[in-house]
Amino acid sequence: MEIEITYPVIEKKRLFYIWLRRIVIIIYSVALPVCILVNALTGGLPWSIIVGGGSWLFWISVVERPLVEFTFLSKFSAICVNACIYLGILDLVIRNGFSLIVIPLVFTALLIVQAFIFFIGFKHQKGNVMPLFWMFVLSFGIFIFAASSSYLAFDWTTILLGSVAVSIFIMAASLFFKPLRQEFAKKIHIN
């Protein structure tokens, strides 16, 4: 009896990303400790944090390929959110305060783009409900945090972010309540 092996052939594109991951991991495992060591020895501005944040943003943007829900919307959302986190890290290191204005505006624009893509092609995009949902939770959380704390400025940017998040949530719930409930049941595995 002869057994025929029927494994699929690995695509060349997939092999490229495997090699890219290996090369970047080797470069990062050498370069980042060297940057931290040189920064610790020379002192001054902690520029190694800036280098590490840029490397992390490159990893998220180019190298990382999620196995589950790898769609344009989820990748675009991950890149924008991680860019905002990097802006926050830059603001903590450099201390110029620009991220308190920029981050809510980027999140507002991201919410509008996600909602536009989601609502225009709802039948095809209802599987992309989780990036929109997590962006709503994050945006509304920033709005509540800014309203209740003194660290974030409760200015027009956070008010705009909160109002856009709530209006998109109300619009989605009123237009597509039943399909969204079914989609959440599939995603969260609730009967």
mmCIF file of C-alpha atoms in Angstrom:
data_model
loop_
_atom_site.group_PDB
_atom_site.id
_atom_site.type_symbol
_atom_site.label_atom_id
_atom_site.label_comp_id
_atom_site.label_asym_id
_atom_site.label_seq_id
_atom_site.Cartn_x
_atom_site.Cartn_y
_atom_site.Cartn_z
ATOM 1 C CA MET A 1 0.000 0.000 0.000
ATOM 2 C CA GLU A 2 1.418 3.350 -1.058
ATOM 3 C CA ILE A 3 0.429 6.595 0.682
ATOM 4 C CA GLU A 4 0.335 9.740 -1.390
ATOM 5 C CA ILE A 5 1.305 12.927 0.433
ATOM 6 C CA THR A 6 -0.991 15.760 -0.566
ATOM 7 C CA TYR A 7 0.363 18.722 1.387
ATOM 8 C CA PRO A 8 -0.025 22.047 -0.391
ATOM 9 C CA VAL A 9 3.071 23.667 -1.812
ATOM 10 C CA ILE A 10 4.173 26.739 0.142
ATOM 11 C CA GLU A 11 3.743 29.897 -1.906
ATOM 12 C CA LYS A 12 6.793 31.995 -2.771
ATOM 13 C CA LYS A 13 5.156 35.019 -1.159
ATOM 14 C CA ARG A 14 4.793 33.069 2.090
ATOM 15 C CA LEU A 15 8.449 32.018 1.937
ATOM 16 C CA PHE A 16 9.448 35.666 1.477
ATOM 17 C CA TYR A 17 7.663 36.642 4.702
ATOM 18 C CA ILE A 18 9.202 33.729 6.587
ATOM 19 C CA TRP A 19 12.696 34.834 5.528
ATOM 20 C CA LEU A 20 11.873 38.486 6.175
ATOM 21 C CA ARG A 21 10.755 37.632 9.719
ATOM 22 C CA ARG A 22 13.958 35.691 10.387
ATOM 23 C CA ILE A 23 16.202 38.458 9.061
ATOM 24 C CA VAL A 24 14.372 41.183 10.993
ATOM 25 C CA ILE A 25 14.441 39.135 14.209
ATOM 26 C CA ILE A 26 18.211 38.675 13.857
ATOM 27 C CA ILE A 27 18.744 42.391 13.169
ATOM 28 C CA TYR A 28 16.491 43.435 16.066
ATOM 29 C CA SER A 29 18.050 40.995 18.517
ATOM 30 C CA VAL A 30 21.458 42.560 17.836
ATOM 31 C CA ALA A 31 20.591 46.213 17.181
ATOM 32 C CA LEU A 32 18.169 46.953 20.022
ATOM 33 C CA PRO A 33 20.416 45.745 22.875
ATOM 34 C CA VAL A 34 23.318 47.658 21.308
ATOM 35 C CA CYS A 35 21.169 50.810 21.142
ATOM 36 C CA ILE A 36 20.134 50.429 24.783
ATOM 37 C CA LEU A 37 23.756 49.847 25.850
ATOM 38 C CA VAL A 38 25.108 52.826 23.885
ATOM 39 C CA ASN A 39 22.280 55.041 25.192
ATOM 40 C CA ALA A 40 22.952 53.946 28.772
ATOM 41 C CA LEU A 41 26.692 54.618 28.390
ATOM 42 C CA THR A 42 26.348 58.009 26.684
ATOM 43 C CA GLY A 43 23.381 59.271 28.707
ATOM 44 C CA GLY A 44 21.184 62.170 27.673
ATOM 45 C CA LEU A 45 17.873 61.832 25.855
ATOM 46 C CA PRO A 46 16.609 58.216 25.902
ATOM 47 C CA TRP A 47 16.793 57.872 22.121
ATOM 48 C CA SER A 48 16.902 54.070 22.368
ATOM 49 C CA ILE A 49 13.202 54.169 23.290
ATOM 50 C CA ILE A 50 12.539 56.111 20.082
ATOM 51 C CA VAL A 51 14.529 53.569 18.059
ATOM 52 C CA GLY A 52 12.726 50.676 19.747
ATOM 53 C CA GLY A 53 9.331 52.269 19.087
ATOM 54 C CA GLY A 54 10.174 52.824 15.427
ATOM 55 C CA SER A 55 11.343 49.239 15.124
ATOM 56 C CA TRP A 56 8.141 48.024 16.752
ATOM 57 C CA LEU A 57 6.065 50.147 14.343
ATOM 58 C CA PHE A 58 7.975 48.672 11.379
ATOM 59 C CA TRP A 59 7.334 45.181 12.739
ATOM 60 C CA ILE A 60 3.580 45.807 13.072
ATOM 61 C CA SER A 61 3.321 47.534 9.687
ATOM 62 C CA VAL A 62 5.446 45.341 7.449
ATOM 63 C CA VAL A 63 6.540 42.088 9.050
ATOM 64 C CA GLU A 64 3.622 40.906 11.192
ATOM 65 C CA ARG A 65 0.952 38.920 9.369
ATOM 66 C CA PRO A 66 -1.840 37.787 11.700
ATOM 67 C CA LEU A 67 -3.235 34.312 11.121
ATOM 68 C CA VAL A 68 -6.807 35.240 12.044
ATOM 69 C CA GLU A 69 -8.795 38.139 10.536
ATOM 70 C CA PHE A 70 -6.012 39.409 8.305
ATOM 71 C CA THR A 71 -8.041 41.963 6.367
ATOM 72 C CA PHE A 72 -7.252 45.407 5.069
ATOM 73 C CA LEU A 73 -9.393 47.023 7.749
ATOM 74 C CA SER A 74 -7.809 45.142 10.643
ATOM 75 C CA LYS A 75 -4.262 45.747 9.352
ATOM 76 C CA PHE A 76 -4.945 49.424 8.690
ATOM 77 C CA SER A 77 -6.462 49.798 12.158
ATOM 78 C CA ALA A 78 -3.505 48.071 13.809
ATOM 79 C CA ILE A 79 -1.041 50.322 11.997
ATOM 80 C CA CYS A 80 -2.926 53.513 12.947
ATOM 81 C CA VAL A 81 -3.389 52.518 16.598
ATOM 82 C CA ASN A 82 0.252 51.491 16.938
ATOM 83 C CA ALA A 83 1.354 54.734 15.256
ATOM 84 C CA CYS A 84 -0.674 56.632 17.873
ATOM 85 C CA ILE A 85 0.935 54.609 20.660
ATOM 86 C CA TYR A 86 4.316 55.471 19.156
ATOM 87 C CA LEU A 87 3.323 59.153 19.078
ATOM 88 C CA GLY A 88 2.455 58.865 22.772
ATOM 89 C CA ILE A 89 5.853 57.313 23.493
ATOM 90 C CA LEU A 90 7.576 60.096 21.538
ATOM 91 C CA ASP A 91 5.607 62.661 23.501
ATOM 92 C CA LEU A 92 6.664 61.084 26.802
ATOM 93 C CA VAL A 93 10.328 61.138 25.730
ATOM 94 C CA ILE A 94 10.487 64.529 23.999
ATOM 95 C CA ARG A 95 7.743 66.230 26.084
ATOM 96 C CA ASN A 96 6.285 68.656 23.586
ATOM 97 C CA GLY A 97 2.589 67.795 24.098
ATOM 98 C CA PHE A 98 1.582 67.355 20.472
ATOM 99 C CA SER A 99 0.175 63.849 20.943
ATOM 100 C CA LEU A 100 -2.677 65.108 23.128
ATOM 101 C CA ILE A 101 -4.096 66.806 20.019
ATOM 102 C CA VAL A 102 -2.946 64.417 17.281
ATOM 103 C CA ILE A 103 -3.992 61.065 18.773
ATOM 104 C CA PRO A 104 -7.722 61.896 19.197
ATOM 105 C CA LEU A 105 -7.788 63.334 15.674
ATOM 106 C CA VAL A 106 -6.175 60.220 14.179
ATOM 107 C CA PHE A 107 -8.580 57.996 16.103
ATOM 108 C CA THR A 108 -11.533 60.088 14.881
ATOM 109 C CA ALA A 109 -10.363 59.810 11.273
ATOM 110 C CA LEU A 110 -9.809 56.070 11.706
ATOM 111 C CA LEU A 111 -13.315 55.640 13.115
ATOM 112 C CA ILE A 112 -14.808 57.540 10.179
ATOM 113 C CA VAL A 113 -12.841 55.484 7.617
ATOM 114 C CA GLN A 114 -13.778 52.207 9.330
ATOM 115 C CA ALA A 115 -17.441 53.170 9.541
ATOM 116 C CA PHE A 116 -17.483 54.299 5.904
ATOM 117 C CA ILE A 117 -15.995 51.024 4.682
ATOM 118 C CA PHE A 118 -18.234 49.039 7.043
ATOM 119 C CA PHE A 119 -21.514 50.767 6.159
ATOM 120 C CA ILE A 120 -20.946 51.026 2.402
ATOM 121 C CA GLY A 121 -20.371 47.295 1.917
ATOM 122 C CA PHE A 122 -22.147 45.872 4.953
ATOM 123 C CA LYS A 123 -22.915 42.448 3.459
ATOM 124 C CA HIS A 124 -19.263 41.871 2.632
ATOM 125 C CA GLN A 125 -17.812 43.774 5.582
ATOM 126 C CA LYS A 126 -19.850 42.423 8.488
ATOM 127 C CA GLY A 127 -16.992 40.029 9.218
ATOM 128 C CA ASN A 128 -14.905 43.161 9.874
ATOM 129 C CA VAL A 129 -17.066 44.238 12.791
ATOM 130 C CA MET A 130 -14.411 43.550 15.435
ATOM 131 C CA PRO A 131 -11.894 46.249 14.357
ATOM 132 C CA LEU A 132 -14.728 48.776 14.345
ATOM 133 C CA PHE A 133 -15.987 47.547 17.724
ATOM 134 C CA TRP A 134 -12.537 47.657 19.374
ATOM 135 C CA MET A 135 -11.912 51.099 17.902
ATOM 136 C CA PHE A 136 -15.238 52.242 19.362
ATOM 137 C CA VAL A 137 -14.314 50.834 22.787
ATOM 138 C CA LEU A 138 -10.858 52.460 22.657
ATOM 139 C CA SER A 139 -12.223 55.818 21.481
ATOM 140 C CA PHE A 140 -15.016 55.901 24.022
ATOM 141 C CA GLY A 141 -12.530 54.862 26.726
ATOM 142 C CA ILE A 142 -10.250 57.770 25.794
ATOM 143 C CA PHE A 143 -13.268 60.101 25.891
ATOM 144 C CA ILE A 144 -14.317 58.891 29.362
ATOM 145 C CA PHE A 145 -10.711 59.017 30.636
ATOM 146 C CA ALA A 146 -10.279 62.566 29.349
ATOM 147 C CA ALA A 147 -13.563 63.647 30.910
ATOM 148 C CA SER A 148 -12.745 62.168 34.304
ATOM 149 C CA SER A 149 -9.004 62.835 34.683
ATOM 150 C CA SER A 150 -6.704 65.802 34.526
ATOM 151 C CA TYR A 151 -3.979 64.090 32.459
ATOM 152 C CA LEU A 152 -5.782 64.257 29.110
ATOM 153 C CA ALA A 153 -7.209 67.566 27.996
ATOM 154 C CA PHE A 154 -10.969 67.476 27.634
ATOM 155 C CA ASP A 155 -10.940 69.760 24.621
ATOM 156 C CA TRP A 156 -12.600 69.789 21.235
ATOM 157 C CA THR A 157 -10.523 66.839 19.928
ATOM 158 C CA THR A 158 -11.666 64.425 22.638
ATOM 159 C CA ILE A 159 -15.252 65.714 22.467
ATOM 160 C CA LEU A 160 -15.182 65.142 18.699
ATOM 161 C CA LEU A 161 -13.759 61.648 19.218
ATOM 162 C CA GLY A 162 -16.426 60.710 21.769
ATOM 163 C CA SER A 163 -19.295 62.125 19.739
ATOM 164 C CA VAL A 164 -18.184 60.391 16.531
ATOM 165 C CA ALA A 165 -17.761 57.083 18.404
ATOM 166 C CA VAL A 166 -21.214 57.298 20.003
ATOM 167 C CA SER A 167 -22.905 58.386 16.767
ATOM 168 C CA ILE A 168 -21.328 55.510 14.803
ATOM 169 C CA PHE A 169 -22.381 53.077 17.520
ATOM 170 C CA ILE A 170 -25.969 54.382 17.516
ATOM 171 C CA MET A 171 -26.113 54.318 13.716
ATOM 172 C CA ALA A 172 -24.760 50.750 13.536
ATOM 173 C CA ALA A 173 -27.081 49.529 16.278
ATOM 174 C CA SER A 174 -30.145 51.135 14.726
ATOM 175 C CA LEU A 175 -29.468 50.069 11.133
ATOM 176 C CA PHE A 176 -27.954 46.613 11.591
ATOM 177 C CA PHE A 177 -28.912 45.397 15.068
ATOM 178 C CA LYS A 178 -29.895 41.814 14.201
ATOM 179 C CA PRO A 179 -27.007 41.033 11.785
ATOM 180 C CA LEU A 180 -24.486 42.617 14.161
ATOM 181 C CA ARG A 181 -25.844 40.621 17.088
ATOM 182 C CA GLN A 182 -25.482 37.427 15.030
ATOM 183 C CA GLU A 183 -21.960 38.393 13.985
ATOM 184 C CA PHE A 184 -20.944 39.090 17.599
ATOM 185 C CA ALA A 185 -22.393 35.730 18.604
ATOM 186 C CA LYS A 186 -20.146 34.095 15.988
ATOM 187 C CA LYS A 187 -17.058 36.063 17.032
ATOM 188 C CA ILE A 188 -17.493 35.601 20.770
ATOM 189 C CA HIS A 189 -18.974 32.087 20.458
ATOM 190 C CA ILE A 190 -22.255 32.765 22.243
ATOM 191 C CA ASN A 191 -25.288 30.702 21.339
#
